[in-house]
Short mmCIF file of C-alpha atoms and ligand atoms in Angstrom, two decimals:
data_model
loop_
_atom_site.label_atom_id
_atom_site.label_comp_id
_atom_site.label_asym_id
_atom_site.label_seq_id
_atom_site.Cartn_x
_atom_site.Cartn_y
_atom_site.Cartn_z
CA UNK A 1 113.70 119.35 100.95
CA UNK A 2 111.97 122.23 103.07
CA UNK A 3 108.33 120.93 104.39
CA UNK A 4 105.77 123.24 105.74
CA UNK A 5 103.69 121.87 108.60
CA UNK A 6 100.93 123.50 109.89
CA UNK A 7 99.76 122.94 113.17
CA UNK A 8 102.74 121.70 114.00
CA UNK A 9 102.84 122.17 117.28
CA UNK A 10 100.08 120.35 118.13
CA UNK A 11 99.21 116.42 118.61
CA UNK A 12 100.15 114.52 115.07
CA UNK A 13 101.86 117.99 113.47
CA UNK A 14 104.45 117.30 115.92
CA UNK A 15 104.80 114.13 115.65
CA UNK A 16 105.40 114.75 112.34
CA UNK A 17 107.78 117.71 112.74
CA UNK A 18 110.07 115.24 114.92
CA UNK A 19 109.85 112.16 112.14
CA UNK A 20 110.55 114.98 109.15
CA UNK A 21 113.41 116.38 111.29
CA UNK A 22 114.80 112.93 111.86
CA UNK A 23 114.47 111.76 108.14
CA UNK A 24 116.55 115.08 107.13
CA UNK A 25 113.79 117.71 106.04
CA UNK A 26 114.21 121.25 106.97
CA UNK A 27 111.05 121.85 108.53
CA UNK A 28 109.18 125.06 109.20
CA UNK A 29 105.65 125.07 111.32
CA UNK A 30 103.11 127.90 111.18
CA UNK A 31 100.68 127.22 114.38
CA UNK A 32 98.90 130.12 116.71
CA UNK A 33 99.21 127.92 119.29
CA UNK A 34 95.57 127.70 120.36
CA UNK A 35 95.82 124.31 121.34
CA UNK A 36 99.19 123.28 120.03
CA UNK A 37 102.58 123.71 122.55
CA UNK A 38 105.47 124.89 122.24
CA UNK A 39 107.12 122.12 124.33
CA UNK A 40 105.62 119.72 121.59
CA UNK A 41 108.41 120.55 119.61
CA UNK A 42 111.45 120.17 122.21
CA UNK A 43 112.40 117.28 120.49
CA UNK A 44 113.29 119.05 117.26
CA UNK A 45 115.18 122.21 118.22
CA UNK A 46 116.26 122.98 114.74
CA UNK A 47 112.68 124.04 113.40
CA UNK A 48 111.79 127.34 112.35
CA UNK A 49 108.32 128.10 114.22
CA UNK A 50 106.53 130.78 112.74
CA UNK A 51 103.44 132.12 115.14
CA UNK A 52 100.41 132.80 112.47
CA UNK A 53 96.81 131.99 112.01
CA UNK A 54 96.06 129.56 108.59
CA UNK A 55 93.22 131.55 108.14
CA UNK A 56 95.63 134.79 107.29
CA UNK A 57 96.82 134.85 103.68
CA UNK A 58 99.98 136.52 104.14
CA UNK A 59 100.68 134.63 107.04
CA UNK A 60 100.38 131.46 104.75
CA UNK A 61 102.49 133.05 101.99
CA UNK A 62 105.42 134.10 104.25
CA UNK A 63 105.60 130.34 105.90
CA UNK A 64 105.46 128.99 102.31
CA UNK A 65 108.40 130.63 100.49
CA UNK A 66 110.72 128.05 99.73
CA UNK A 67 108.71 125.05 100.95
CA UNK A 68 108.60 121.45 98.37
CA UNK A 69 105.88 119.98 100.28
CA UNK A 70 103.12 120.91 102.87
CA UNK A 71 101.59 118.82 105.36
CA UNK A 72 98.45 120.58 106.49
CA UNK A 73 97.01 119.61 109.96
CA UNK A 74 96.11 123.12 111.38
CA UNK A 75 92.39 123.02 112.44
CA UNK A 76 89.89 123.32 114.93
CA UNK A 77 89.55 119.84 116.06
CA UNK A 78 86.94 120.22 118.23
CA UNK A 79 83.55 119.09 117.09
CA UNK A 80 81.80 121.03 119.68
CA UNK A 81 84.05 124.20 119.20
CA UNK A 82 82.72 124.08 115.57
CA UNK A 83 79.32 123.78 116.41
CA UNK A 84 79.20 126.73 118.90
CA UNK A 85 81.06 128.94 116.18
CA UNK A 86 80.64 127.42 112.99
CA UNK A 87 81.66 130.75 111.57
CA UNK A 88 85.03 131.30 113.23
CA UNK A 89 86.21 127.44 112.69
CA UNK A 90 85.31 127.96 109.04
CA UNK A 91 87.96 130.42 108.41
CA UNK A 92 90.32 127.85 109.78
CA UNK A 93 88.95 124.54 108.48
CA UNK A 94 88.31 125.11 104.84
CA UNK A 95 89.31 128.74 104.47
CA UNK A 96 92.44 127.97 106.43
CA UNK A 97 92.92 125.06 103.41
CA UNK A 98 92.43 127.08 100.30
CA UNK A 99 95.04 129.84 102.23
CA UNK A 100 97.29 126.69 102.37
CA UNK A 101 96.43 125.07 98.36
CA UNK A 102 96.77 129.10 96.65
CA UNK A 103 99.56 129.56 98.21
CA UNK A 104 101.09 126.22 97.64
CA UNK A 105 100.41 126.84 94.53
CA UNK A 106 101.90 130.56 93.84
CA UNK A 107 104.99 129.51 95.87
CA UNK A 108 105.22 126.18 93.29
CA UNK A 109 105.17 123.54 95.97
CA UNK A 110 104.90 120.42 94.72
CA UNK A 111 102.56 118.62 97.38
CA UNK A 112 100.14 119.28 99.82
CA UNK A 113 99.15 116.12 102.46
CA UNK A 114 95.84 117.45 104.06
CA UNK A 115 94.22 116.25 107.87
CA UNK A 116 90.98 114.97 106.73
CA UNK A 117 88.49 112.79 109.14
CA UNK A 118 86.28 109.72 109.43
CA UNK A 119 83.83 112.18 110.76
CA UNK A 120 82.83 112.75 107.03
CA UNK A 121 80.96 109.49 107.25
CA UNK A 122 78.63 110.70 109.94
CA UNK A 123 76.35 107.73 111.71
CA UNK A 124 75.36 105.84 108.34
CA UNK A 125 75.62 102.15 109.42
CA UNK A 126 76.95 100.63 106.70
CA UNK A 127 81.13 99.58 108.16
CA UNK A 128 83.65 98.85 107.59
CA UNK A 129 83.52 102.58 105.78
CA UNK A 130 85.10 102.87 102.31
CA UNK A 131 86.51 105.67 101.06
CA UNK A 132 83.61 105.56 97.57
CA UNK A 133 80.76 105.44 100.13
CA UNK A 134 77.84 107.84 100.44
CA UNK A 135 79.04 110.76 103.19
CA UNK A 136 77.45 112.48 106.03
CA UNK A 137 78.66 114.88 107.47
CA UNK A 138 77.37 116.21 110.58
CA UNK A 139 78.64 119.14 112.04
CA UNK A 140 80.55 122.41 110.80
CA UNK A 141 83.69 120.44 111.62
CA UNK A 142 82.76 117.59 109.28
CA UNK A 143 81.61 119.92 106.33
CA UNK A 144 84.20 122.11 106.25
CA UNK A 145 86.69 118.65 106.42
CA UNK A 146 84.88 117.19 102.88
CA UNK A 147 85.00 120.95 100.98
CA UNK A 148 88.82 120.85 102.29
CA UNK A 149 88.80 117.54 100.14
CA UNK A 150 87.18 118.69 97.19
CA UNK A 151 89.84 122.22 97.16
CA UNK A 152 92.10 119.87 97.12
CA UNK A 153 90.89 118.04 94.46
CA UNK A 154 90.19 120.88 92.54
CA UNK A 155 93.39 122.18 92.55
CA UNK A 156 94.99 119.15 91.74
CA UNK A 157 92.19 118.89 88.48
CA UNK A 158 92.86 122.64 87.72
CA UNK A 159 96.64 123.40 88.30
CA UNK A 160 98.30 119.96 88.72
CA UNK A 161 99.19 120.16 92.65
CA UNK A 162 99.27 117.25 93.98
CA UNK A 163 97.37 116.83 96.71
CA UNK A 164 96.33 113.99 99.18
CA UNK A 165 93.22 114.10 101.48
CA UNK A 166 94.35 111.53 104.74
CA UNK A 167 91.10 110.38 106.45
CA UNK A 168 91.68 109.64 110.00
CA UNK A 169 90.39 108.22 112.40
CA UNK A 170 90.77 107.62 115.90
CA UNK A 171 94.41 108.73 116.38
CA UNK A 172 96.13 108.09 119.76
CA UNK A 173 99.58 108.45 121.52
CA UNK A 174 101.30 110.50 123.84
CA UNK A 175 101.14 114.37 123.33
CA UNK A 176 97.46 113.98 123.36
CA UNK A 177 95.94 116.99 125.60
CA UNK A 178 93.98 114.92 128.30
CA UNK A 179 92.93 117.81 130.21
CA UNK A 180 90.84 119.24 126.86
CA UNK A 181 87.11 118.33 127.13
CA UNK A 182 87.44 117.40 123.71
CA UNK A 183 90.51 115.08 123.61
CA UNK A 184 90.69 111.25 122.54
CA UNK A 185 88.74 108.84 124.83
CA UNK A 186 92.07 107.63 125.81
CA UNK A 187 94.03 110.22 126.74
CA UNK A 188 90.84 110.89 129.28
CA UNK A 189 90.99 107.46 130.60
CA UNK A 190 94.44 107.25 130.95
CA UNK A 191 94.75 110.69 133.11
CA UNK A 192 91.69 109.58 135.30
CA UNK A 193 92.78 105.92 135.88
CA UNK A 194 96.54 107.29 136.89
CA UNK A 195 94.81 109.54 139.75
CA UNK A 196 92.94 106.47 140.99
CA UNK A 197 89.97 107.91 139.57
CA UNK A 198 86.96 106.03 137.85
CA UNK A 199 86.29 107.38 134.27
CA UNK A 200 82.84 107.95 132.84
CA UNK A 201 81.80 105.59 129.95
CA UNK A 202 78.79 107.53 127.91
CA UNK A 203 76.57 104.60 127.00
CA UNK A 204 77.08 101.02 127.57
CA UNK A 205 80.36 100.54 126.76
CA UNK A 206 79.92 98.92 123.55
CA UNK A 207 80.58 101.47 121.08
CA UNK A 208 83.63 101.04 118.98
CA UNK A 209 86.21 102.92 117.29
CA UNK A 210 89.25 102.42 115.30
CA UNK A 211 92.02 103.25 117.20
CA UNK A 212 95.29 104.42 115.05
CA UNK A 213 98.58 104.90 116.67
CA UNK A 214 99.86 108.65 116.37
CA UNK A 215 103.30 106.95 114.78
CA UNK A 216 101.63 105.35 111.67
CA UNK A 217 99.91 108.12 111.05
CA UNK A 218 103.41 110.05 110.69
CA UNK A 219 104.37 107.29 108.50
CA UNK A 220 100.73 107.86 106.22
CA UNK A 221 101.91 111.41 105.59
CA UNK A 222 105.19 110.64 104.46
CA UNK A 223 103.92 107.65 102.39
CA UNK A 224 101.03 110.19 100.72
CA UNK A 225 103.98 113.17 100.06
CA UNK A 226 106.49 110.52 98.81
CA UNK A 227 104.42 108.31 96.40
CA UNK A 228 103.79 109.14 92.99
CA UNK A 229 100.34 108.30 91.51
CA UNK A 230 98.22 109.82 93.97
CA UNK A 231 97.54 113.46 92.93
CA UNK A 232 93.70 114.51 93.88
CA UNK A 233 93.19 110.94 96.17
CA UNK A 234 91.49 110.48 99.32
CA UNK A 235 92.62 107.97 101.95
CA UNK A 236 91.40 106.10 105.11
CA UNK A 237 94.07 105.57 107.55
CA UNK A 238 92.88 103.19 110.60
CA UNK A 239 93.68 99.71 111.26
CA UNK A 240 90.41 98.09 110.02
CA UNK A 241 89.98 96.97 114.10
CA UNK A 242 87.20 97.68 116.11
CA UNK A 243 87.75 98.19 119.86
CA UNK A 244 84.92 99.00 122.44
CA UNK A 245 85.31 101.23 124.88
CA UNK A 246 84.86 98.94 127.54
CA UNK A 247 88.05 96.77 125.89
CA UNK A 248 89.82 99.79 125.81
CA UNK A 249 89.00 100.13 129.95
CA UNK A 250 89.98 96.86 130.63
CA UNK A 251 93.41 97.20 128.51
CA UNK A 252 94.60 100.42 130.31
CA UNK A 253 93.56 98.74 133.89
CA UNK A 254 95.76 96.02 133.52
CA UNK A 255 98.38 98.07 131.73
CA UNK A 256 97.93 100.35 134.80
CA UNK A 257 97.58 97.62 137.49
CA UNK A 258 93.79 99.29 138.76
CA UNK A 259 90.98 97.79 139.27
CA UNK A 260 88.48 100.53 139.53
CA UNK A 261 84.74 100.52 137.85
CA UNK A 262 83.89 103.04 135.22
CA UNK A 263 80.94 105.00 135.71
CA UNK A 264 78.22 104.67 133.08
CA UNK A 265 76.71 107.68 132.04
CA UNK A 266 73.23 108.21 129.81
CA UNK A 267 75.07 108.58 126.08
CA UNK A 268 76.14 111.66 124.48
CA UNK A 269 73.85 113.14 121.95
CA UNK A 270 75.10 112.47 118.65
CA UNK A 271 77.85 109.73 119.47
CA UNK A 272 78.20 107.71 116.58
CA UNK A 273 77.79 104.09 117.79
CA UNK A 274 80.55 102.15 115.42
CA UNK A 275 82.95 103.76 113.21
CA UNK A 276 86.05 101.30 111.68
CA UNK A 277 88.05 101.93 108.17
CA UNK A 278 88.63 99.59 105.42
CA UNK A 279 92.34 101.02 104.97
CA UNK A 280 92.84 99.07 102.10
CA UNK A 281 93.16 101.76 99.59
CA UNK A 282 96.10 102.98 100.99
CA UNK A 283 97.28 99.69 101.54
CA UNK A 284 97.25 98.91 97.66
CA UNK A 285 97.97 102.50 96.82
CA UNK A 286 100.31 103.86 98.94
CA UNK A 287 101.74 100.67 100.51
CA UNK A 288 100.81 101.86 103.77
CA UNK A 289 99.35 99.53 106.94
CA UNK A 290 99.07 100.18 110.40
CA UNK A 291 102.08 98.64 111.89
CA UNK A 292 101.53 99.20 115.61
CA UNK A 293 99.03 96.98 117.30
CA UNK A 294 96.12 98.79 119.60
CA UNK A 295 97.92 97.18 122.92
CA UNK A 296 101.49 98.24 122.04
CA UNK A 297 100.50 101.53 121.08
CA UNK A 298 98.61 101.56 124.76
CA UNK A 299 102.17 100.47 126.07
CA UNK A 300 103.87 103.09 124.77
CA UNK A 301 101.49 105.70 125.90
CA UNK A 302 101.28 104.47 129.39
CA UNK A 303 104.55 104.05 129.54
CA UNK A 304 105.30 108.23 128.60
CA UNK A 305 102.70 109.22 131.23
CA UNK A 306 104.38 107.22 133.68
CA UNK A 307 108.16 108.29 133.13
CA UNK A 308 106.19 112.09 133.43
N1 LIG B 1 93.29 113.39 116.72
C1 LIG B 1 92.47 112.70 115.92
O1 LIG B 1 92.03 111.59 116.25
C2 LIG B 1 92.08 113.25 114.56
C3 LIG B 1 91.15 112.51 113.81
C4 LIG B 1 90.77 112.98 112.57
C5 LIG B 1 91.34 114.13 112.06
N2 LIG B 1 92.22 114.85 112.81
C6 LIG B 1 92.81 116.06 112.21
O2 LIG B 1 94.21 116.02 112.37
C7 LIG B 1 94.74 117.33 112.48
C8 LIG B 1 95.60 117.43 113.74
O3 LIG B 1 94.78 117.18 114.88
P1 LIG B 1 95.36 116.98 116.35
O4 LIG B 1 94.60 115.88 116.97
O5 LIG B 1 96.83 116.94 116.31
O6 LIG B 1 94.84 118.33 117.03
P2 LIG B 1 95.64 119.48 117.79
O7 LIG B 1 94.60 120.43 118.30
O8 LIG B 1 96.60 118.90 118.76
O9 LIG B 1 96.47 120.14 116.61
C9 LIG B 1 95.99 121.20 115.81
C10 LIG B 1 97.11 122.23 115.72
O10 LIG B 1 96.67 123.28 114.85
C11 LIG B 1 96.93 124.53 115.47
N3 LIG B 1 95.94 125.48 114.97
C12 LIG B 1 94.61 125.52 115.22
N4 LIG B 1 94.06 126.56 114.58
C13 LIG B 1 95.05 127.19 113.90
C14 LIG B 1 95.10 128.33 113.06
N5 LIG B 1 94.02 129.06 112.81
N6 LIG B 1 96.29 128.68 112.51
C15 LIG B 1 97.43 127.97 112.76
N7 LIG B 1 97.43 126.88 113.57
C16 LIG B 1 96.25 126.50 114.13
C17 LIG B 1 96.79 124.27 116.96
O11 LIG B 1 97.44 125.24 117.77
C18 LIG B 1 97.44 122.89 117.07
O12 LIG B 1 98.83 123.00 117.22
C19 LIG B 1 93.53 118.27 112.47
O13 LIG B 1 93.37 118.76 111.16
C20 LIG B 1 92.38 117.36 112.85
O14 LIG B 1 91.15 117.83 112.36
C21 LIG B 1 92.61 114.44 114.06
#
């Protein structure tokens, strides 16, 4: 089986590339590298890496010749990139996924596995969020996330491709770029608190998110391109756990051995207060559960910035 990944070389599509690799596919990753690495990928050695932009056609086309099934996680992941050029991260986050879906479909792949976001809930209160509730999206990023879903849905209604929408949300584990404004809460805290340096909490603290390890994620994909049944769905994939920042502080201290206090800062415009998934669509669906607890996910991240 050959699998296309793009954005391979970044966070999760490398992740990915190294679990594919390991369970026999012969992988092949388009990624321009804009935030992706190549030294992401050092632990598969064997994959073809093809330098191209999603939002090219041909570039698509060529990475897709003889490729079974697709998993899609090239985008701008940056909220705030999006919403200073909403223009520019269109042509990767939705035109960038109908590149991927035609030419999935002229090559006759038989799946595509799509990044998708919790973000396409936006800051309605209503939690734990389902995957039939009311959306909101809220910035370019978001939109152009839910009309990735529907094109995938659409082609799946239209020309049979199965496709599956993933909805993540807050995915952590090593490879995570700390030194990116943008990057997971974690990663920040992490770097900061291993330089002896207090981290900034926006707010009080109390927010929460649903924290998914980076490895049951992997697992998700492969689940969503190996399971029969579950052309055109849409999936959350989180733990159904709600951890507050301040827990998360107080985890990565002791796990660190500091005791330093975090600096609270007035909070960000537009932070969403709570966010957690009921995951138990893909639980009945595609027998899929988050398998790695929030503190020994922590461990293992703490433990591959200290051997660093
Ligand atoms: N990290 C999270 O918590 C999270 C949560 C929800 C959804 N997602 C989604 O998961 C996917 C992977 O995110 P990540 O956290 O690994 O981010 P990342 O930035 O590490 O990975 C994105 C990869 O895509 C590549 N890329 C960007 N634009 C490209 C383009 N035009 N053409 C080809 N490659 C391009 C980048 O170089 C990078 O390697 C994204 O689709 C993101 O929106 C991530």
């Amino acid at each position: 089986m050959r699998a296309l990944v793009t954005g391979g070389a970044g966070f999760i599509g490398s992740h990915l590339v190294d679990q594919l690799t390991h369970d026999g596919f012969n992988v092949v990753v388009l990624d321009d590298f804009s935030t992706g690495k190549l030294s992401n990928l050092a632990h598969s050695p064997k994959t073809r890496i093809i330098e191209g932009d999603v939002a090219d056609f041909n570039a698509v086309a060529n990475a897709m010749q003889g490729v079974d099934v697709v998993f899609h996680q090239a985008a701008v992941a940056s909220v705030p990139k999006t919403i200073e050029d909403p223009l520019g991260s269109h042509q990767v986050n939705y035109v960038g996924t109908l590149n991927v879906l035609e030419a999935a479909r002229r090559a006759g792949a038989q799946r595509v596995v799509a990044a998708s976001t919790a973000a396409v809930y936006g800051d309605l209160p209503e939690l734990p969020k389902r995957e039939d509730m009311t959306l909101k999206p809220l910035s370019p990023y978001a939109v152009d996330k839910l009309a990735s879903e529907l094109a995938c849905q659409m082609y799946f209604n239209l020309h049979g491709l199965h496709t599956v929408c993933l909805r993540y949300f807050n995915v952590f584990g090593p490879r995570q770029d700390p030194s990116s404004p943008y990057s997971g809460v974690i990663s920040i805290f992490l770097s900061r608190l291993s330089q002896g340096a207090a981290p900034t909490i926006f707010g009080d603290g109390q927010q929460t998110r649903d924290f998914v390890f980076v490895k049951d994620v992997v697992r998700a994909n492969i689940k969503a391109a190996t399971t029969d049944g579950v052309g055109g769905q849409v999936f959350n994939i989180g733990t159904n756990k709600r951890t507050s920042l301040l827990d998360l502080y107080q985890i990565l201290s002791h796990q660190l051995a500091v005791n330093l206090q975090p600096t609270l800062a007035a909070p960000r415009m537009g932070d969403i207060k709570d966010s957690v998934a009921d995951a138990s669509k893909a639980a009945k669906l595609l027998d899929w559960r988050a398998q790695v607890s929030f503190d020994d996910g922590v461990r293992q991240l703490v433990a591959e910035v200290v051997k660093r």
